PDB file of C-alpha atoms in Angstrom:
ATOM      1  CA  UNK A 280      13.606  15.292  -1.260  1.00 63.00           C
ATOM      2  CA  UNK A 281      11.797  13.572  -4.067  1.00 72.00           C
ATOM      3  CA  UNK A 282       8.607  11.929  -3.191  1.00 94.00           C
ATOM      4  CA  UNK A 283       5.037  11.798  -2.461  1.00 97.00           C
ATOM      5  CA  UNK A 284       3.810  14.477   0.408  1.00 97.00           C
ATOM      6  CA  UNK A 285       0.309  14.749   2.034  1.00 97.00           C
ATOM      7  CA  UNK A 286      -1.387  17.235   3.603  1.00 96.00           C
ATOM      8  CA  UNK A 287      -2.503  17.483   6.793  1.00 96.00           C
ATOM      9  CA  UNK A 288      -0.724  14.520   8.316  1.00 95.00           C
ATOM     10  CA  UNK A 289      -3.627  14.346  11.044  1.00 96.00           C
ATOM     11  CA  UNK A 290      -7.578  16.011  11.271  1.00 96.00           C
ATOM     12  CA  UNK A 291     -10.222  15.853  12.813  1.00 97.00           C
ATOM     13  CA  UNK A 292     -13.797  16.363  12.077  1.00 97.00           C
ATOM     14  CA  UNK A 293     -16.868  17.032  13.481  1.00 97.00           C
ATOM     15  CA  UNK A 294     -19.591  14.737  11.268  1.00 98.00           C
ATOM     16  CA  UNK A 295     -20.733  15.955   8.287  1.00 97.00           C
ATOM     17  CA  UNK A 296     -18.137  18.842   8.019  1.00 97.00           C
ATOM     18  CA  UNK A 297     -16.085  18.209   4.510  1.00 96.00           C
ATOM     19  CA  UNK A 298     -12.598  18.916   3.829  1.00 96.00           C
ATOM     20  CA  UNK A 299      -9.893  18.193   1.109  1.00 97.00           C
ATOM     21  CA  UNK A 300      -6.251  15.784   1.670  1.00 98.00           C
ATOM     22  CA  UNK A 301      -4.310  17.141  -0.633  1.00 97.00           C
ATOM     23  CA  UNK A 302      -1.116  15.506  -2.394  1.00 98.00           C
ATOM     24  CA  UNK A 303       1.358  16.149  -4.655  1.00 98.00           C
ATOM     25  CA  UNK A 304       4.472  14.151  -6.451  1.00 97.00           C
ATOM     26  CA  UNK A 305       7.399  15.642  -7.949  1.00 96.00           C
ATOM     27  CA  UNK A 306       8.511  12.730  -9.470  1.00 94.00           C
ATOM     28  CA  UNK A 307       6.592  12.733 -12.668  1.00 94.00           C
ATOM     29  CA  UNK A 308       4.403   9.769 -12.569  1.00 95.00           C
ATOM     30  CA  UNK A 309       2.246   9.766 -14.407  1.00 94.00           C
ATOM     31  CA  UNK A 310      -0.442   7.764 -11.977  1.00 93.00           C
ATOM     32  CA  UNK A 311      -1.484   8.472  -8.869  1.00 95.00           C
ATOM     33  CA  UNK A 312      -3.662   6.615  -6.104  1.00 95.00           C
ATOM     34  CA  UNK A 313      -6.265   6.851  -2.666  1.00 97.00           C
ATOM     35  CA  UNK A 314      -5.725   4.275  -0.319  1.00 97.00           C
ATOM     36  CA  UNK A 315      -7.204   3.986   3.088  1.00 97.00           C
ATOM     37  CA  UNK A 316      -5.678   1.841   6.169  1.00 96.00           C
ATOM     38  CA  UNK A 317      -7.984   0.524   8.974  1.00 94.00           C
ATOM     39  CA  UNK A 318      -6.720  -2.170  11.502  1.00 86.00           C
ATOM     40  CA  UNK A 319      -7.284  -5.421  10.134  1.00 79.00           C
ATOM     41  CA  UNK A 320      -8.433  -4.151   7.062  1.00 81.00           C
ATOM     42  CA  UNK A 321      -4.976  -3.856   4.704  1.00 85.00           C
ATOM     43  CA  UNK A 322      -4.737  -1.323   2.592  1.00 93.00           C
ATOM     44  CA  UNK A 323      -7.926  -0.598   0.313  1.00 93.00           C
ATOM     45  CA  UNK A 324      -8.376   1.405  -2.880  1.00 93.00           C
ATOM     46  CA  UNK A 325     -10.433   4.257  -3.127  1.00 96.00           C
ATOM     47  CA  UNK A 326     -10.378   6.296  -6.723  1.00 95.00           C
ATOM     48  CA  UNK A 327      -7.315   6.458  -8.435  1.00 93.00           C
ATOM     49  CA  UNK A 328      -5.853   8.420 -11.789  1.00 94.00           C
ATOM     50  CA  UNK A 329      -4.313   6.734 -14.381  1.00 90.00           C
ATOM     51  CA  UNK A 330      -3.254   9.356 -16.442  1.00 92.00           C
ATOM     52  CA  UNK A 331      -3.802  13.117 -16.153  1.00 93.00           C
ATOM     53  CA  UNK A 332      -6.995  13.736 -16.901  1.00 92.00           C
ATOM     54  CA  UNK A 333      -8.754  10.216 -15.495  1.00 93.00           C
ATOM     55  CA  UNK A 334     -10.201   9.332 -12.446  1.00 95.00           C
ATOM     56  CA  UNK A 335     -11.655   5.904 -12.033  1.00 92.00           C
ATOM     57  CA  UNK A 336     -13.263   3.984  -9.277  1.00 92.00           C
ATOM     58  CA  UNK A 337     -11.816   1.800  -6.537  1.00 90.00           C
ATOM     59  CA  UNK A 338     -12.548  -0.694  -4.265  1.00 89.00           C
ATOM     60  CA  UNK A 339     -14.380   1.604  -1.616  1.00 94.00           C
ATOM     61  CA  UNK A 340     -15.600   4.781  -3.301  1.00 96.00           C
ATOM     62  CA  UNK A 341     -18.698   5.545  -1.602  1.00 96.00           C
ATOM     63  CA  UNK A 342     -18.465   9.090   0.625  1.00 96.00           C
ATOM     64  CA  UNK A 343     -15.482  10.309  -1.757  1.00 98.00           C
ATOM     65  CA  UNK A 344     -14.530  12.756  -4.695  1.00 97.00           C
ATOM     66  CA  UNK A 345     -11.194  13.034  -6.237  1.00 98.00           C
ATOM     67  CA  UNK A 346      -9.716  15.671  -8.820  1.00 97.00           C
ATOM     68  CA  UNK A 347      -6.634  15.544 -10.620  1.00 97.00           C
ATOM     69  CA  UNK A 348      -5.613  19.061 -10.382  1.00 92.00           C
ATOM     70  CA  UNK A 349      -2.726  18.604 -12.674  1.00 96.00           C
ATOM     71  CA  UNK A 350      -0.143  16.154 -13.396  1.00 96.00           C
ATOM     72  CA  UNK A 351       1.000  16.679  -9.716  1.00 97.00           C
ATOM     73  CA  UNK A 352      -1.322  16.985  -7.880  1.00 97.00           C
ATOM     74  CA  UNK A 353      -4.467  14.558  -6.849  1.00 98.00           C
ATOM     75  CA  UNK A 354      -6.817  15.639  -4.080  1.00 98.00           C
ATOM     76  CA  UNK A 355      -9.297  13.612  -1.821  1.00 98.00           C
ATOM     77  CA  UNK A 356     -12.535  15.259  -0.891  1.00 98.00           C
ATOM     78  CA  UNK A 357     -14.741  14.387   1.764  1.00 97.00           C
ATOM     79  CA  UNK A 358     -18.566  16.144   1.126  1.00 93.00           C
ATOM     80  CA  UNK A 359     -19.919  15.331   4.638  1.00 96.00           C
ATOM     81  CA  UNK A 360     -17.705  13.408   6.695  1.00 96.00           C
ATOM     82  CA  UNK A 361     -18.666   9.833   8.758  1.00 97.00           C
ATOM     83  CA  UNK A 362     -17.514   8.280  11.375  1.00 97.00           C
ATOM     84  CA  UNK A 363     -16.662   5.433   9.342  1.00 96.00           C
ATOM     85  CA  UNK A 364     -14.060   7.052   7.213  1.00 97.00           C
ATOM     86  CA  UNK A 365     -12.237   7.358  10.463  1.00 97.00           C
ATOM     87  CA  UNK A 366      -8.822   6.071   8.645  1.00 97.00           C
ATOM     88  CA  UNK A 367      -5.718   6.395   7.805  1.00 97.00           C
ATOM     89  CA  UNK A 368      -5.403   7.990   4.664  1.00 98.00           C
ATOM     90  CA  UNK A 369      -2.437   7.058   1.739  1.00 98.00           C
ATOM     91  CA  UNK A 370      -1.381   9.092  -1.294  1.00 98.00           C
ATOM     92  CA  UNK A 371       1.029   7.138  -3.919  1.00 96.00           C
ATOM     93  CA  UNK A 372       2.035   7.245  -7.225  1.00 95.00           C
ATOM     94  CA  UNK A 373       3.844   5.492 -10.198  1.00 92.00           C
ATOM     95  CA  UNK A 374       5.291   5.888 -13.376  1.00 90.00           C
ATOM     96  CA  UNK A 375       2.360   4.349 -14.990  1.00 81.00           C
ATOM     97  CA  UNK A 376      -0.786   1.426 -13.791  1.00 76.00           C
ATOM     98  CA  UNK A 377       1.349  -1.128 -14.455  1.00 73.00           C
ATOM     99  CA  UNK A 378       4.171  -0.251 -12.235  1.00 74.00           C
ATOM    100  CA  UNK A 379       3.389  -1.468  -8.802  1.00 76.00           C
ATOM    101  CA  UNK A 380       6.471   0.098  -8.012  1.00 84.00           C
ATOM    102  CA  UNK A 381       4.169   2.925  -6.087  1.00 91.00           C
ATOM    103  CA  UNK A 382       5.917   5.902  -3.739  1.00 94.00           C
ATOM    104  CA  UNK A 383       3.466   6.217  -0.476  1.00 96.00           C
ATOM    105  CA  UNK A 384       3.187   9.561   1.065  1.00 97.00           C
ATOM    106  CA  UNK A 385       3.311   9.429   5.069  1.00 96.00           C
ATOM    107  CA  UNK A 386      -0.204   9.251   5.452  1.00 96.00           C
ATOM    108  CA  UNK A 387      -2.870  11.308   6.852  1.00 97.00           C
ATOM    109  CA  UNK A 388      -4.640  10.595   9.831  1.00 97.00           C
ATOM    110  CA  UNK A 389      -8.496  11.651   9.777  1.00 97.00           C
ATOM    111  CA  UNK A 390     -10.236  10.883  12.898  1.00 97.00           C
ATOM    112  CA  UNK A 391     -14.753  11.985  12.537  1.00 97.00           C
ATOM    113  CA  UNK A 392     -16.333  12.346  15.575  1.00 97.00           C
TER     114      UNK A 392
ATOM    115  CA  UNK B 298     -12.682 -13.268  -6.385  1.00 59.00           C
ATOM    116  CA  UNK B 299      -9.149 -12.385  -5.885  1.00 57.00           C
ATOM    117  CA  UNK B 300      -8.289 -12.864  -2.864  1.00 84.00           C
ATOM    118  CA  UNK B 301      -4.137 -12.002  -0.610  1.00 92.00           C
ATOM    119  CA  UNK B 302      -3.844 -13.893   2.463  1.00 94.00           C
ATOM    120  CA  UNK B 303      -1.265 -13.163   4.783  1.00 96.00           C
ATOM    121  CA  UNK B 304       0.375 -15.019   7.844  1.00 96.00           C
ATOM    122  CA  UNK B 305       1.208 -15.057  10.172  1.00 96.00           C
ATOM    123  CA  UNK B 306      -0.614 -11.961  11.423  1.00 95.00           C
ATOM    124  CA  UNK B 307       2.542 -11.341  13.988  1.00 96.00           C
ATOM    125  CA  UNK B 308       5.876 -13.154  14.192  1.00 97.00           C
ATOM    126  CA  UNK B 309       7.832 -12.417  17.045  1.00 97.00           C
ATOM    127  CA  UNK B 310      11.360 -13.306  16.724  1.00 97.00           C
ATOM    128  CA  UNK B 311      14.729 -12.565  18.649  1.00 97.00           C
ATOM    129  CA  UNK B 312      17.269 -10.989  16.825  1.00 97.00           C
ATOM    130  CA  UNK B 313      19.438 -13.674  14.908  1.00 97.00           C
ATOM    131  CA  UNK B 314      16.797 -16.055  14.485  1.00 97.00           C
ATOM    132  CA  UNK B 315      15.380 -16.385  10.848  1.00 97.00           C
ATOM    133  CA  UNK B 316      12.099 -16.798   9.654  1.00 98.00           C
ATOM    134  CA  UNK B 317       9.493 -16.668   6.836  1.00 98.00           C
ATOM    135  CA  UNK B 318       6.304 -14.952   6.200  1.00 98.00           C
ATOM    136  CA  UNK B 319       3.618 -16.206   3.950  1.00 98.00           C
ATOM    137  CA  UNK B 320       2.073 -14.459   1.189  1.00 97.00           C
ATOM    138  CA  UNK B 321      -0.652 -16.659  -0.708  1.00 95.00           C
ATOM    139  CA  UNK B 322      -3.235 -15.605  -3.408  1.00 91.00           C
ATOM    140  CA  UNK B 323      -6.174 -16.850  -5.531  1.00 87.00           C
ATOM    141  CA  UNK B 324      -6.132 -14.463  -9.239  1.00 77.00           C
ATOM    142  CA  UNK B 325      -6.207 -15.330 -12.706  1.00 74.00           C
ATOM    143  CA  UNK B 326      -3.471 -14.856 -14.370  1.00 74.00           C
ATOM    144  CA  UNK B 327      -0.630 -13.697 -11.888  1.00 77.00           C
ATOM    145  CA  UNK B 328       0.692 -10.152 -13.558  1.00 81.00           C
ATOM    146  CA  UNK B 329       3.306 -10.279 -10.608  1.00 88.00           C
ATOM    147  CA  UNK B 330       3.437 -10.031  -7.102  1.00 92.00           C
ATOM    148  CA  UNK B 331       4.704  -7.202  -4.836  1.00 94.00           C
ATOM    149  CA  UNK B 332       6.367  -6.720  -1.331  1.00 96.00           C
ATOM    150  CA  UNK B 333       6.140  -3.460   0.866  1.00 96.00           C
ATOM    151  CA  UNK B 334       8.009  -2.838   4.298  1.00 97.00           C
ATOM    152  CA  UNK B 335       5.611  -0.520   6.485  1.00 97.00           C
ATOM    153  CA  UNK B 336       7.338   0.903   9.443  1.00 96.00           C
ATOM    154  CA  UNK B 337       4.822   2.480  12.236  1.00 92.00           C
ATOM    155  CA  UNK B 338       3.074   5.938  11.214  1.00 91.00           C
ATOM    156  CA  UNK B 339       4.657   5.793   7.602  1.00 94.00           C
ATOM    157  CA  UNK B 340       3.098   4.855   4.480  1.00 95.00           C
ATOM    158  CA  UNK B 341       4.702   1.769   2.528  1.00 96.00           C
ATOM    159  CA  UNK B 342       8.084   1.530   1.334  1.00 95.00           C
ATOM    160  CA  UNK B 343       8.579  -0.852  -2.142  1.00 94.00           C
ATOM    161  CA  UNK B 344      10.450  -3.991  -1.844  1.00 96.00           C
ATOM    162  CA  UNK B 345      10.451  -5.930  -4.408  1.00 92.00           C
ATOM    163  CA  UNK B 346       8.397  -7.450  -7.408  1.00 92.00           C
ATOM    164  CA  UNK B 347       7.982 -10.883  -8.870  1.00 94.00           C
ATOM    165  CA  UNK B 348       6.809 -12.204 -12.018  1.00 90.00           C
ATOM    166  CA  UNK B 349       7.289 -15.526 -12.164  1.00 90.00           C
ATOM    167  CA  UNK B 350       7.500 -19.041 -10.431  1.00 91.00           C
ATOM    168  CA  UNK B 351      11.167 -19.926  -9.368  1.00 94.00           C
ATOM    169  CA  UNK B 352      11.928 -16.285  -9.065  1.00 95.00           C
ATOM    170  CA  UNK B 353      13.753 -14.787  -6.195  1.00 96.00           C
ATOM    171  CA  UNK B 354      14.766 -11.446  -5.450  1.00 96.00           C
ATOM    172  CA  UNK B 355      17.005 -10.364  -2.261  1.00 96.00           C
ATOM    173  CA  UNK B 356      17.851  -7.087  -0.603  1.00 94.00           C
ATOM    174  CA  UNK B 357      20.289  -7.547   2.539  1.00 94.00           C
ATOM    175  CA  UNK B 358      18.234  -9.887   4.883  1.00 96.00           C
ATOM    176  CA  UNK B 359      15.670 -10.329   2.813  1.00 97.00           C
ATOM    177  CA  UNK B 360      15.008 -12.803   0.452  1.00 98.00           C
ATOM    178  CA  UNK B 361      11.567 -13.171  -1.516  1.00 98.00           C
ATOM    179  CA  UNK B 362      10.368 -16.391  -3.785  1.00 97.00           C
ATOM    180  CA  UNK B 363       7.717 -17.232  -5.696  1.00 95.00           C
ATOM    181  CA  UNK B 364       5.524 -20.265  -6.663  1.00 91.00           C
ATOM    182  CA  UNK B 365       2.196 -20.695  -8.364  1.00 86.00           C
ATOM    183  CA  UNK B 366       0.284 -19.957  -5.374  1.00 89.00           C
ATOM    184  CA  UNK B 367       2.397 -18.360  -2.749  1.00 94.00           C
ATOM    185  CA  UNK B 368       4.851 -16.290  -1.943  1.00 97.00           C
ATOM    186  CA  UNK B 369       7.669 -16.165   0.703  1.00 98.00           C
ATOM    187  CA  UNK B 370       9.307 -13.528   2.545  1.00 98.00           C
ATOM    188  CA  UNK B 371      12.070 -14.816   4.070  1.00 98.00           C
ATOM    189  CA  UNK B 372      14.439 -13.141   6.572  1.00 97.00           C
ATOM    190  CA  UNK B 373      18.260 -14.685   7.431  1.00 97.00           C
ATOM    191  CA  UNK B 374      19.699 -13.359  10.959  1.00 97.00           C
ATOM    192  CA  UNK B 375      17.324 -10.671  11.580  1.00 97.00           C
ATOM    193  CA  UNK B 376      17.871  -7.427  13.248  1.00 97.00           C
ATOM    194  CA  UNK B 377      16.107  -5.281  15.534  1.00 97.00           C
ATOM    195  CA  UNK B 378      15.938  -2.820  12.403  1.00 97.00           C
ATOM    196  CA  UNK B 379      13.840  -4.995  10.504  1.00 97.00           C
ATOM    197  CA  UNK B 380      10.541  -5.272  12.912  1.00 98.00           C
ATOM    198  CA  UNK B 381       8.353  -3.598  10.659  1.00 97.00           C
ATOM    199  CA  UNK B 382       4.837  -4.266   8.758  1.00 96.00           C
ATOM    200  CA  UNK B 383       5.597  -6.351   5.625  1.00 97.00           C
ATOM    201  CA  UNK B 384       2.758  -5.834   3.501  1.00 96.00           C
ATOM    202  CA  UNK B 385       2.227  -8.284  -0.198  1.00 95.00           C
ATOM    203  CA  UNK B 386       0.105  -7.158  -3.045  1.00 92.00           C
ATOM    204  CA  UNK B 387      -1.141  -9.278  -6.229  1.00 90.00           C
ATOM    205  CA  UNK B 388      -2.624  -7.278  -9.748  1.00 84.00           C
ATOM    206  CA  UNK B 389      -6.223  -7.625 -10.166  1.00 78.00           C
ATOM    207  CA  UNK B 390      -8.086  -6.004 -12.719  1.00 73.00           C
ATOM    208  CA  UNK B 391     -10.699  -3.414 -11.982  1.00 64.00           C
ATOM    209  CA  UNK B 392     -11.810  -0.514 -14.312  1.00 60.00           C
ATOM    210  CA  UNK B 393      -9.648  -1.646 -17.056  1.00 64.00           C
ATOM    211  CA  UNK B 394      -6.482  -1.532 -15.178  1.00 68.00           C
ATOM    212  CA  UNK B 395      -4.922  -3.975 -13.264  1.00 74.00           C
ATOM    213  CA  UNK B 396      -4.668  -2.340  -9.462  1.00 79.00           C
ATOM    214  CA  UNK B 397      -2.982  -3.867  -6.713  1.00 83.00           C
ATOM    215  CA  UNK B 398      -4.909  -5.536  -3.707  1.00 87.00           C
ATOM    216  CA  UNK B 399      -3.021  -5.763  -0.690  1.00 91.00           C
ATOM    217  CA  UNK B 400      -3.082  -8.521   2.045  1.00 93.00           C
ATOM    218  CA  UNK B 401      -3.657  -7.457   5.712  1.00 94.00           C
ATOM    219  CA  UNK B 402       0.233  -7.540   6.192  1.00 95.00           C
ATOM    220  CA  UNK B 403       2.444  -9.506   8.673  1.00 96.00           C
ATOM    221  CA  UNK B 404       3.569  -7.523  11.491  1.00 96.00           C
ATOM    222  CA  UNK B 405       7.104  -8.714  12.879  1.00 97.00           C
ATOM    223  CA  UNK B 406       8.909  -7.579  16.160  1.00 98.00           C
ATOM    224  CA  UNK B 407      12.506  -8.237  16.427  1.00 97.00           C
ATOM    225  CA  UNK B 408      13.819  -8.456  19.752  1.00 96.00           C
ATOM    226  CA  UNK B 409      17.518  -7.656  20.277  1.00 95.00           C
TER     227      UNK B 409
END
């Protein structure tokens, strides 16, 4: 099925261990986004990709490194995990920034202890 | 700074009985306004989009409006089916792109 998937769908880390959420669209957007989900909080931006090729800021970057592996593919890094990016972690993607239109993966859960 | 407010937080409502949700914002410039259904453990699921005041769009039980400041999610005869997470999101510009910022969502239970 067409769509956005994540991997893992749940983690958990010991803090200051780092690991990678990977995702991947086959639906050839050409943008592609990190959100993060905490009660109360709403959804919240971290980096996102434009275009293949960009990577820009978003609203909470600090802890975080991104790489757009391809056209596909956009991966979340983690260097040395917190207890406060115990979240719940959203790939999605759309045709282009404009298009709010976005396809959500189902989410990883990351839990740092 | 621009700013999505939701409410209610939670609506309870039994099955039949119709309601609205609130969706109201503070940007510059509205470049459209977006609603999301987010059932538990999944990630969002598009709804619609709106661009202007006096615009309405409708899917089944669902019908969403616009004005200047607000927006409206309303929902005719509901159905145990439709108790879900219904998140809103408004444009606002950030790194030279105009990224949506979501409100904290109104969660609705529909009891049969």
């Amino acid at each position: 099925n067409a769509g956005v998937t994540q991997t893992p769908k749940f983690q958990v880390l010991k803090t200051g261990q780092s690991m990678t959420l990977q995702c991947a669209q086959d639906m050839n957007h050409n943008s592609m986004y990190w959100y993060r989900q905490d009660p109360g909080m709403g959804l919240r931006l971290i980096y996102y990709s434009a275009s293949e090729g960009t990577t820009d800021k978003g609203e909470v970057p600090n802890g975080y490194n991104v790489s757009r592996l391809n056209k596909r593919e956009f991966s979340l890094r983690l260097e040395s995990a917190a207890p406060s990016q115990t979240s719940v972690y959203f790939c999605a993607s759309s045709f282009d920034p404009g298009n709010y239109g976005y396809t959500f993966g189902s989410g990883t859960r990351l839990t740092v202890v | 700074e621009d700013q999505v407010t939701q409410s209610p937080e939670a609506l309870r409502l039994q099955e039949g009985e119709s309601s609205s949700l609130n969706c109201s914002y503070t940007v510059s410039g509205l470049r459209g306004l977006f609603w999301y259904r987010q059932d538990p453990g999944k990630g969002p699921e598009f709804l619609f989009t709106l661009y202007s005041a006096g615009e309405e769009k409708e899917k089944e039980r669902l019908k969403a409006t616009l004005t200047k400041k607000e927006s409206f999610l309303h929902i005719t005869a509901p159905k145990p089916e439709d108790s879900a997470t219904y998140l809103c999101a408004v444009p606002s510009e950030g790194g030279g792109s105009y990224i949506p910022t979501f409100g904290r969502g109104t969660s609705l239970i529909v009891h049969p």
